């Protein structure tokens, strides 16, 4: 396996869903941060505040409403395993249901990353509404 995936599906599906979610959280966070930076407006502090809202369990749970209907059977199974897994911690700012749902979503992203399905990740994450992303992020325009 290289640094960007290519693990066999059977092996990846045996990984603890909390571990998959750990990786998926990084995948999601990187995608959101990149989208914010590429938007070309704002500064690091603005981006950090926006990313925190979007990547939070509450933000992910809301975004998941758009994603769930398009998950494959295989992805839905990974999602269920992540959602139902016993979590070692609790969210301070989200309900238990939101936290469980976000963990399931992150597990799907971690799984897809491990098996090298970057195109599928891009397809799912492209469902983030750019105008919504901008609205959360940027009230001030950065002027160098």
PDB file of N, CA, C and O in Angstrom, residues 8-77:
ATOM      1  N   UNK A   8      -6.598  -3.678  -0.324  1.00  0.00           N
ATOM      2  CA  UNK A   8      -7.695  -4.520  -0.816  1.00  0.00           C
ATOM      3  C   UNK A   8      -8.962  -4.222  -0.024  1.00  0.00           C
ATOM      4  O   UNK A   8      -8.924  -3.999   1.186  1.00  0.00           O
ATOM      5  N   UNK A   9     -10.101  -4.261  -0.721  1.00  0.00           N
ATOM      6  CA  UNK A   9     -11.383  -3.966  -0.080  1.00  0.00           C
ATOM      7  C   UNK A   9     -11.638  -4.875   1.121  1.00  0.00           C
ATOM      8  O   UNK A   9     -12.098  -4.420   2.162  1.00  0.00           O
ATOM      9  N   UNK A  10     -11.357  -6.153   0.961  1.00  0.00           N
ATOM     10  CA  UNK A  10     -11.620  -7.101   2.048  1.00  0.00           C
ATOM     11  C   UNK A  10     -10.821  -6.744   3.295  1.00  0.00           C
ATOM     12  O   UNK A  10     -11.342  -6.806   4.414  1.00  0.00           O
ATOM     13  N   UNK A  11      -9.581  -6.346   3.098  1.00  0.00           N
ATOM     14  CA  UNK A  11      -8.741  -5.981   4.240  1.00  0.00           C
ATOM     15  C   UNK A  11      -9.205  -4.656   4.854  1.00  0.00           C
ATOM     16  O   UNK A  11      -9.296  -4.529   6.078  1.00  0.00           O
ATOM     17  N   UNK A  12      -9.515  -3.690   4.004  1.00  0.00           N
ATOM     18  CA  UNK A  12      -9.964  -2.378   4.496  1.00  0.00           C
ATOM     19  C   UNK A  12     -11.281  -2.483   5.256  1.00  0.00           C
ATOM     20  O   UNK A  12     -11.491  -1.793   6.254  1.00  0.00           O
ATOM     21  N   UNK A  13     -12.170  -3.364   4.797  1.00  0.00           N
ATOM     22  CA  UNK A  13     -13.471  -3.494   5.455  1.00  0.00           C
ATOM     23  C   UNK A  13     -13.365  -4.160   6.826  1.00  0.00           C
ATOM     24  O   UNK A  13     -14.307  -4.099   7.607  1.00  0.00           O
ATOM     25  N   UNK A  14     -12.223  -4.762   7.126  1.00  0.00           N
ATOM     26  CA  UNK A  14     -12.023  -5.394   8.426  1.00  0.00           C
ATOM     27  C   UNK A  14     -11.451  -4.442   9.480  1.00  0.00           C
ATOM     28  O   UNK A  14     -11.359  -4.782  10.651  1.00  0.00           O
ATOM     29  N   UNK A  15     -11.074  -3.256   9.042  1.00  0.00           N
ATOM     30  CA  UNK A  15     -10.512  -2.271   9.971  1.00  0.00           C
ATOM     31  C   UNK A  15     -11.629  -1.725  10.852  1.00  0.00           C
ATOM     32  O   UNK A  15     -12.750  -1.486  10.393  1.00  0.00           O
ATOM     33  N   UNK A  16     -11.309  -1.518  12.105  1.00  0.00           N
ATOM     34  CA  UNK A  16     -12.258  -0.968  13.066  1.00  0.00           C
ATOM     35  C   UNK A  16     -12.862   0.325  12.499  1.00  0.00           C
ATOM     36  O   UNK A  16     -12.124   1.196  12.030  1.00  0.00           O
ATOM     37  N   UNK A  17     -14.182   0.470  12.521  1.00  0.00           N
ATOM     38  CA  UNK A  17     -14.807   1.657  11.937  1.00  0.00           C
ATOM     39  C   UNK A  17     -14.381   2.972  12.601  1.00  0.00           C
ATOM     40  O   UNK A  17     -14.368   4.016  11.948  1.00  0.00           O
ATOM     41  N   UNK A  18     -14.001   2.928  13.864  1.00  0.00           N
ATOM     42  CA  UNK A  18     -13.523   4.142  14.531  1.00  0.00           C
ATOM     43  C   UNK A  18     -12.173   4.545  13.947  1.00  0.00           C
ATOM     44  O   UNK A  18     -11.885   5.732  13.766  1.00  0.00           O
ATOM     45  N   UNK A  19     -11.368   3.562  13.602  1.00  0.00           N
ATOM     46  CA  UNK A  19     -10.085   3.839  12.956  1.00  0.00           C
ATOM     47  C   UNK A  19     -10.303   4.390  11.551  1.00  0.00           C
ATOM     48  O   UNK A  19      -9.627   5.328  11.129  1.00  0.00           O
ATOM     49  N   UNK A  20     -11.265   3.826  10.828  1.00  0.00           N
ATOM     50  CA  UNK A  20     -11.610   4.364   9.507  1.00  0.00           C
ATOM     51  C   UNK A  20     -12.079   5.810   9.642  1.00  0.00           C
ATOM     52  O   UNK A  20     -11.731   6.672   8.820  1.00  0.00           O
ATOM     53  N   UNK A  21     -12.873   6.091  10.671  1.00  0.00           N
ATOM     54  CA  UNK A  21     -13.381   7.445  10.895  1.00  0.00           C
ATOM     55  C   UNK A  21     -12.238   8.411  11.215  1.00  0.00           C
ATOM     56  O   UNK A  21     -12.266   9.573  10.784  1.00  0.00           O
ATOM     57  N   UNK A  22     -11.247   7.951  11.939  1.00  0.00           N
ATOM     58  CA  UNK A  22     -10.069   8.762  12.246  1.00  0.00           C
ATOM     59  C   UNK A  22      -9.419   9.249  10.950  1.00  0.00           C
ATOM     60  O   UNK A  22      -9.121  10.435  10.782  1.00  0.00           O
ATOM     61  N   UNK A  23      -9.255   8.355  10.002  1.00  0.00           N
ATOM     62  CA  UNK A  23      -8.669   8.711   8.715  1.00  0.00           C
ATOM     63  C   UNK A  23      -9.644   9.572   7.901  1.00  0.00           C
ATOM     64  O   UNK A  23      -9.255  10.574   7.300  1.00  0.00           O
ATOM     65  N   UNK A  24     -10.907   9.183   7.899  1.00  0.00           N
ATOM     66  CA  UNK A  24     -11.910   9.921   7.135  1.00  0.00           C
ATOM     67  C   UNK A  24     -12.071  11.351   7.591  1.00  0.00           C
ATOM     68  O   UNK A  24     -12.333  12.247   6.777  1.00  0.00           O
ATOM     69  N   UNK A  25     -11.903  11.598   8.877  1.00  0.00           N
ATOM     70  CA  UNK A  25     -11.971  12.958   9.403  1.00  0.00           C
ATOM     71  C   UNK A  25     -10.896  13.820   8.749  1.00  0.00           C
ATOM     72  O   UNK A  25     -11.158  14.964   8.355  1.00  0.00           O
ATOM     73  N   UNK A  26      -9.698  13.275   8.601  1.00  0.00           N
ATOM     74  CA  UNK A  26      -8.607  14.014   7.961  1.00  0.00           C
ATOM     75  C   UNK A  26      -8.891  14.252   6.481  1.00  0.00           C
ATOM     76  O   UNK A  26      -8.628  15.339   5.956  1.00  0.00           O
ATOM     77  N   UNK A  27      -9.453  13.259   5.811  1.00  0.00           N
ATOM     78  CA  UNK A  27      -9.804  13.394   4.394  1.00  0.00           C
ATOM     79  C   UNK A  27     -10.815  14.527   4.216  1.00  0.00           C
ATOM     80  O   UNK A  27     -10.648  15.400   3.361  1.00  0.00           O
ATOM     81  N   UNK A  28     -11.852  14.529   5.022  1.00  0.00           N
ATOM     82  CA  UNK A  28     -12.904  15.544   4.936  1.00  0.00           C
ATOM     83  C   UNK A  28     -12.360  16.929   5.269  1.00  0.00           C
ATOM     84  O   UNK A  28     -12.627  17.914   4.576  1.00  0.00           O
ATOM     85  N   UNK A  29     -11.584  17.000   6.340  1.00  0.00           N
ATOM     86  CA  UNK A  29     -11.019  18.272   6.765  1.00  0.00           C
ATOM     87  C   UNK A  29     -10.124  18.860   5.680  1.00  0.00           C
ATOM     88  O   UNK A  29     -10.197  20.064   5.382  1.00  0.00           O
ATOM     89  N   UNK A  30      -9.291  18.045   5.074  1.00  0.00           N
ATOM     90  CA  UNK A  30      -8.404  18.528   4.021  1.00  0.00           C
ATOM     91  C   UNK A  30      -9.209  19.040   2.830  1.00  0.00           C
ATOM     92  O   UNK A  30      -8.917  20.105   2.278  1.00  0.00           O
ATOM     93  N   UNK A  31     -10.247  18.315   2.446  1.00  0.00           N
ATOM     94  CA  UNK A  31     -11.082  18.734   1.322  1.00  0.00           C
ATOM     95  C   UNK A  31     -11.720  20.098   1.607  1.00  0.00           C
ATOM     96  O   UNK A  31     -11.676  21.000   0.771  1.00  0.00           O
ATOM     97  N   UNK A  32     -12.311  20.249   2.777  1.00  0.00           N
ATOM     98  CA  UNK A  32     -12.985  21.501   3.133  1.00  0.00           C
ATOM     99  C   UNK A  32     -11.977  22.646   3.189  1.00  0.00           C
ATOM    100  O   UNK A  32     -12.222  23.732   2.643  1.00  0.00           O
ATOM    101  N   UNK A  33     -10.833  22.414   3.793  1.00  0.00           N
ATOM    102  CA  UNK A  33      -9.816  23.462   3.892  1.00  0.00           C
ATOM    103  C   UNK A  33      -9.334  23.888   2.510  1.00  0.00           C
ATOM    104  O   UNK A  33      -9.158  25.080   2.241  1.00  0.00           O
ATOM    105  N   UNK A  34      -9.143  22.914   1.642  1.00  0.00           N
ATOM    106  CA  UNK A  34      -8.699  23.234   0.289  1.00  0.00           C
ATOM    107  C   UNK A  34      -9.752  24.067  -0.444  1.00  0.00           C
ATOM    108  O   UNK A  34      -9.428  25.045  -1.113  1.00  0.00           O
ATOM    109  N   UNK A  35     -11.020  23.677  -0.318  1.00  0.00           N
ATOM    110  CA  UNK A  35     -12.099  24.438  -0.964  1.00  0.00           C
ATOM    111  C   UNK A  35     -12.120  25.881  -0.452  1.00  0.00           C
ATOM    112  O   UNK A  35     -12.333  26.805  -1.230  1.00  0.00           O
ATOM    113  N   UNK A  36     -11.917  26.062   0.832  1.00  0.00           N
ATOM    114  CA  UNK A  36     -11.920  27.408   1.396  1.00  0.00           C
ATOM    115  C   UNK A  36     -10.753  28.234   0.860  1.00  0.00           C
ATOM    116  O   UNK A  36     -10.937  29.388   0.459  1.00  0.00           O
ATOM    117  N   UNK A  37      -9.571  27.650   0.832  1.00  0.00           N
ATOM    118  CA  UNK A  37      -8.390  28.371   0.362  1.00  0.00           C
ATOM    119  C   UNK A  37      -8.513  28.710  -1.121  1.00  0.00           C
ATOM    120  O   UNK A  37      -8.217  29.830  -1.546  1.00  0.00           O
ATOM    121  N   UNK A  38      -8.992  27.773  -1.910  1.00  0.00           N
ATOM    122  CA  UNK A  38      -9.136  27.992  -3.349  1.00  0.00           C
ATOM    123  C   UNK A  38     -10.182  29.061  -3.645  1.00  0.00           C
ATOM    124  O   UNK A  38     -10.135  29.713  -4.687  1.00  0.00           O
ATOM    125  N   UNK A  39     -11.100  29.277  -2.711  1.00  0.00           N
ATOM    126  CA  UNK A  39     -12.123  30.308  -2.915  1.00  0.00           C
ATOM    127  C   UNK A  39     -11.488  31.677  -3.114  1.00  0.00           C
ATOM    128  O   UNK A  39     -12.103  32.562  -3.702  1.00  0.00           O
ATOM    129  N   UNK A  40     -10.273  31.850  -2.600  1.00  0.00           N
ATOM    130  CA  UNK A  40      -9.523  33.073  -2.844  1.00  0.00           C
ATOM    131  C   UNK A  40      -9.876  34.250  -1.969  1.00  0.00           C
ATOM    132  O   UNK A  40      -9.299  35.312  -2.105  1.00  0.00           O
ATOM    133  N   UNK A  41     -10.810  34.100  -1.063  1.00  0.00           N
ATOM    134  CA  UNK A  41     -11.164  35.215  -0.201  1.00  0.00           C
ATOM    135  C   UNK A  41     -11.044  34.791   1.248  1.00  0.00           C
ATOM    136  O   UNK A  41     -11.307  33.652   1.590  1.00  0.00           O
ATOM    137  N   UNK A  42     -10.657  35.713   2.069  1.00  0.00           N
ATOM    138  CA  UNK A  42     -10.526  35.417   3.483  1.00  0.00           C
ATOM    139  C   UNK A  42      -9.085  35.253   3.897  1.00  0.00           C
ATOM    140  O   UNK A  42      -8.161  35.340   3.094  1.00  0.00           O
ATOM    141  N   UNK A  43      -8.907  35.009   5.170  1.00  0.00           N
ATOM    142  CA  UNK A  43      -7.570  34.767   5.697  1.00  0.00           C
ATOM    143  C   UNK A  43      -7.624  33.537   6.585  1.00  0.00           C
ATOM    144  O   UNK A  43      -8.698  32.986   6.833  1.00  0.00           O
ATOM    145  N   UNK A  44      -6.494  33.100   7.046  1.00  0.00           N
ATOM    146  CA  UNK A  44      -6.394  31.829   7.766  1.00  0.00           C
ATOM    147  C   UNK A  44      -7.370  31.737   8.937  1.00  0.00           C
ATOM    148  O   UNK A  44      -8.009  30.700   9.132  1.00  0.00           O
ATOM    149  N   UNK A  45      -7.522  32.795   9.700  1.00  0.00           N
ATOM    150  CA  UNK A  45      -8.425  32.755  10.856  1.00  0.00           C
ATOM    151  C   UNK A  45      -9.875  32.558  10.408  1.00  0.00           C
ATOM    152  O   UNK A  45     -10.629  31.811  11.040  1.00  0.00           O
ATOM    153  N   UNK A  46     -10.252  33.213   9.290  1.00  0.00           N
ATOM    154  CA  UNK A  46     -11.603  33.038   8.752  1.00  0.00           C
ATOM    155  C   UNK A  46     -11.805  31.592   8.311  1.00  0.00           C
ATOM    156  O   UNK A  46     -12.840  30.993   8.559  1.00  0.00           O
ATOM    157  N   UNK A  47     -10.807  31.082   7.609  1.00  0.00           N
ATOM    158  CA  UNK A  47     -10.882  29.715   7.112  1.00  0.00           C
ATOM    159  C   UNK A  47     -10.992  28.724   8.261  1.00  0.00           C
ATOM    160  O   UNK A  47     -11.742  27.759   8.197  1.00  0.00           O
ATOM    161  N   UNK A  48     -10.238  28.967   9.331  1.00  0.00           N
ATOM    162  CA  UNK A  48     -10.259  28.051  10.473  1.00  0.00           C
ATOM    163  C   UNK A  48     -11.636  28.012  11.118  1.00  0.00           C
ATOM    164  O   UNK A  48     -12.158  26.949  11.425  1.00  0.00           O
ATOM    165  N   UNK A  49     -12.248  29.182  11.301  1.00  0.00           N
ATOM    166  CA  UNK A  49     -13.588  29.232  11.894  1.00  0.00           C
ATOM    167  C   UNK A  49     -14.601  28.508  11.010  1.00  0.00           C
ATOM    168  O   UNK A  49     -15.439  27.751  11.481  1.00  0.00           O
ATOM    169  N   UNK A  50     -14.518  28.759   9.710  1.00  0.00           N
ATOM    170  CA  UNK A  50     -15.451  28.131   8.773  1.00  0.00           C
ATOM    171  C   UNK A  50     -15.247  26.623   8.734  1.00  0.00           C
ATOM    172  O   UNK A  50     -16.213  25.853   8.798  1.00  0.00           O
ATOM    173  N   UNK A  51     -14.005  26.196   8.645  1.00  0.00           N
ATOM    174  CA  UNK A  51     -13.711  24.763   8.583  1.00  0.00           C
ATOM    175  C   UNK A  51     -14.216  24.065   9.843  1.00  0.00           C
ATOM    176  O   UNK A  51     -14.777  22.970   9.776  1.00  0.00           O
ATOM    177  N   UNK A  52     -14.050  24.706  10.987  1.00  0.00           N
ATOM    178  CA  UNK A  52     -14.502  24.107  12.247  1.00  0.00           C
ATOM    179  C   UNK A  52     -16.001  23.865  12.246  1.00  0.00           C
ATOM    180  O   UNK A  52     -16.476  22.832  12.723  1.00  0.00           O
ATOM    181  N   UNK A  53     -16.772  24.802  11.687  1.00  0.00           N
ATOM    182  CA  UNK A  53     -18.227  24.638  11.634  1.00  0.00           C
ATOM    183  C   UNK A  53     -18.629  23.526  10.669  1.00  0.00           C
ATOM    184  O   UNK A  53     -19.518  22.732  10.945  1.00  0.00           O
ATOM    185  N   UNK A  54     -17.974  23.489   9.516  1.00  0.00           N
ATOM    186  CA  UNK A  54     -18.341  22.538   8.473  1.00  0.00           C
ATOM    187  C   UNK A  54     -17.898  21.126   8.835  1.00  0.00           C
ATOM    188  O   UNK A  54     -18.623  20.159   8.615  1.00  0.00           O
ATOM    189  N   UNK A  55     -16.714  21.003   9.399  1.00  0.00           N
ATOM    190  CA  UNK A  55     -16.146  19.691   9.706  1.00  0.00           C
ATOM    191  C   UNK A  55     -16.652  19.154  11.044  1.00  0.00           C
ATOM    192  O   UNK A  55     -16.462  17.989  11.356  1.00  0.00           O
ATOM    193  N   UNK A  56     -17.352  19.964  11.798  1.00  0.00           N
ATOM    194  CA  UNK A  56     -17.873  19.515  13.097  1.00  0.00           C
ATOM    195  C   UNK A  56     -18.868  18.365  12.915  1.00  0.00           C
ATOM    196  O   UNK A  56     -19.406  18.162  11.822  1.00  0.00           O
ATOM    197  N   UNK A  57     -19.115  17.649  13.968  1.00  0.00           N
ATOM    198  CA  UNK A  57     -20.089  16.547  13.922  1.00  0.00           C
ATOM    199  C   UNK A  57     -21.456  17.067  13.473  1.00  0.00           C
ATOM    200  O   UNK A  57     -22.138  16.437  12.666  1.00  0.00           O
ATOM    201  N   UNK A  58     -21.836  18.220  13.963  1.00  0.00           N
ATOM    202  CA  UNK A  58     -23.122  18.820  13.592  1.00  0.00           C
ATOM    203  C   UNK A  58     -23.148  19.163  12.101  1.00  0.00           C
ATOM    204  O   UNK A  58     -24.116  18.863  11.398  1.00  0.00           O
ATOM    205  N   UNK A  59     -22.070  19.767  11.598  1.00  0.00           N
ATOM    206  CA  UNK A  59     -21.980  20.119  10.186  1.00  0.00           C
ATOM    207  C   UNK A  59     -21.964  18.888   9.282  1.00  0.00           C
ATOM    208  O   UNK A  59     -22.631  18.848   8.243  1.00  0.00           O
ATOM    209  N   UNK A  60     -21.217  17.875   9.688  1.00  0.00           N
ATOM    210  CA  UNK A  60     -21.153  16.644   8.902  1.00  0.00           C
ATOM    211  C   UNK A  60     -22.497  15.930   8.887  1.00  0.00           C
ATOM    212  O   UNK A  60     -22.909  15.396   7.859  1.00  0.00           O
ATOM    213  N   UNK A  61     -23.164  15.911  10.013  1.00  0.00           N
ATOM    214  CA  UNK A  61     -24.458  15.251  10.096  1.00  0.00           C
ATOM    215  C   UNK A  61     -25.456  15.914   9.148  1.00  0.00           C
ATOM    216  O   UNK A  61     -26.230  15.232   8.471  1.00  0.00           O
ATOM    217  N   UNK A  62     -25.422  17.237   9.085  1.00  0.00           N
ATOM    218  CA  UNK A  62     -26.317  17.962   8.171  1.00  0.00           C
ATOM    219  C   UNK A  62     -25.967  17.657   6.714  1.00  0.00           C
ATOM    220  O   UNK A  62     -26.848  17.404   5.889  1.00  0.00           O
ATOM    221  N   UNK A  63     -24.679  17.660   6.387  1.00  0.00           N
ATOM    222  CA  UNK A  63     -24.237  17.369   5.022  1.00  0.00           C
ATOM    223  C   UNK A  63     -24.602  15.941   4.622  1.00  0.00           C
ATOM    224  O   UNK A  63     -24.941  15.666   3.476  1.00  0.00           O
ATOM    225  N   UNK A  64     -24.579  15.057   5.578  1.00  0.00           N
ATOM    226  CA  UNK A  64     -24.867  13.646   5.324  1.00  0.00           C
ATOM    227  C   UNK A  64     -26.252  13.432   4.722  1.00  0.00           C
ATOM    228  O   UNK A  64     -26.472  12.483   3.972  1.00  0.00           O
ATOM    229  N   UNK A  65     -27.186  14.323   5.017  1.00  0.00           N
ATOM    230  CA  UNK A  65     -28.540  14.213   4.450  1.00  0.00           C
ATOM    231  C   UNK A  65     -28.491  14.169   2.926  1.00  0.00           C
ATOM    232  O   UNK A  65     -29.285  13.499   2.288  1.00  0.00           O
ATOM    233  N   UNK A  66     -27.549  14.906   2.344  1.00  0.00           N
ATOM    234  CA  UNK A  66     -27.397  14.916   0.884  1.00  0.00           C
ATOM    235  C   UNK A  66     -26.676  13.681   0.377  1.00  0.00           C
ATOM    236  O   UNK A  66     -26.898  13.239  -0.744  1.00  0.00           O
ATOM    237  N   UNK A  67     -25.797  13.149   1.188  1.00  0.00           N
ATOM    238  CA  UNK A  67     -24.927  12.051   0.754  1.00  0.00           C
ATOM    239  C   UNK A  67     -25.586  10.677   0.906  1.00  0.00           C
ATOM    240  O   UNK A  67     -25.427   9.813   0.038  1.00  0.00           O
ATOM    241  N   UNK A  68     -26.314  10.463   1.981  1.00  0.00           N
ATOM    242  CA  UNK A  68     -26.880   9.131   2.252  1.00  0.00           C
ATOM    243  C   UNK A  68     -27.625   8.511   1.074  1.00  0.00           C
ATOM    244  O   UNK A  68     -27.433   7.329   0.792  1.00  0.00           O
ATOM    245  N   UNK A  69     -28.465   9.250   0.377  1.00  0.00           N
ATOM    246  CA  UNK A  69     -29.216   8.627  -0.722  1.00  0.00           C
ATOM    247  C   UNK A  69     -28.354   8.110  -1.878  1.00  0.00           C
ATOM    248  O   UNK A  69     -28.812   7.276  -2.645  1.00  0.00           O
ATOM    249  N   UNK A  70     -27.133   8.587  -1.995  1.00  0.00           N
ATOM    250  CA  UNK A  70     -26.295   8.167  -3.128  1.00  0.00           C
ATOM    251  C   UNK A  70     -25.211   7.166  -2.742  1.00  0.00           C
ATOM    252  O   UNK A  70     -24.423   6.754  -3.588  1.00  0.00           O
ATOM    253  N   UNK A  71     -25.175   6.758  -1.473  1.00  0.00           N
ATOM    254  CA  UNK A  71     -24.181   5.765  -1.067  1.00  0.00           C
ATOM    255  C   UNK A  71     -24.511   4.407  -1.682  1.00  0.00           C
ATOM    256  O   UNK A  71     -25.681   4.028  -1.777  1.00  0.00           O
ATOM    257  N   UNK A  72     -23.464   3.693  -2.067  1.00  0.00           N
ATOM    258  CA  UNK A  72     -23.648   2.334  -2.569  1.00  0.00           C
ATOM    259  C   UNK A  72     -23.991   1.416  -1.395  1.00  0.00           C
ATOM    260  O   UNK A  72     -23.872   1.809  -0.227  1.00  0.00           O
ATOM    261  N   UNK A  73     -24.375   0.199  -1.692  1.00  0.00           N
ATOM    262  CA  UNK A  73     -24.678  -0.775  -0.635  1.00  0.00           C
ATOM    263  C   UNK A  73     -23.453  -1.003   0.247  1.00  0.00           C
ATOM    264  O   UNK A  73     -23.563  -1.051   1.477  1.00  0.00           O
ATOM    265  N   UNK A  74     -22.303  -1.125  -0.378  1.00  0.00           N
ATOM    266  CA  UNK A  74     -21.048  -1.329   0.352  1.00  0.00           C
ATOM    267  C   UNK A  74     -20.741  -0.135   1.264  1.00  0.00           C
ATOM    268  O   UNK A  74     -20.385  -0.308   2.437  1.00  0.00           O
ATOM    269  N   UNK A  75     -20.888   1.071   0.745  1.00  0.00           N
ATOM    270  CA  UNK A  75     -20.637   2.281   1.530  1.00  0.00           C
ATOM    271  C   UNK A  75     -21.646   2.418   2.662  1.00  0.00           C
ATOM    272  O   UNK A  75     -21.284   2.822   3.775  1.00  0.00           O
ATOM    273  N   UNK A  76     -22.888   2.054   2.409  1.00  0.00           N
ATOM    274  CA  UNK A  76     -23.921   2.115   3.435  1.00  0.00           C
ATOM    275  C   UNK A  76     -23.588   1.170   4.587  1.00  0.00           C
ATOM    276  O   UNK A  76     -23.798   1.514   5.758  1.00  0.00           O
ATOM    277  N   UNK A  77     -23.056   0.013   4.266  1.00  0.00           N
ATOM    278  CA  UNK A  77     -22.662  -0.937   5.319  1.00  0.00           C
ATOM    279  C   UNK A  77     -21.524  -0.363   6.157  1.00  0.00           C
ATOM    280  O   UNK A  77     -21.544  -0.477   7.391  1.00  0.00           O
TER     281      UNK A  77
END
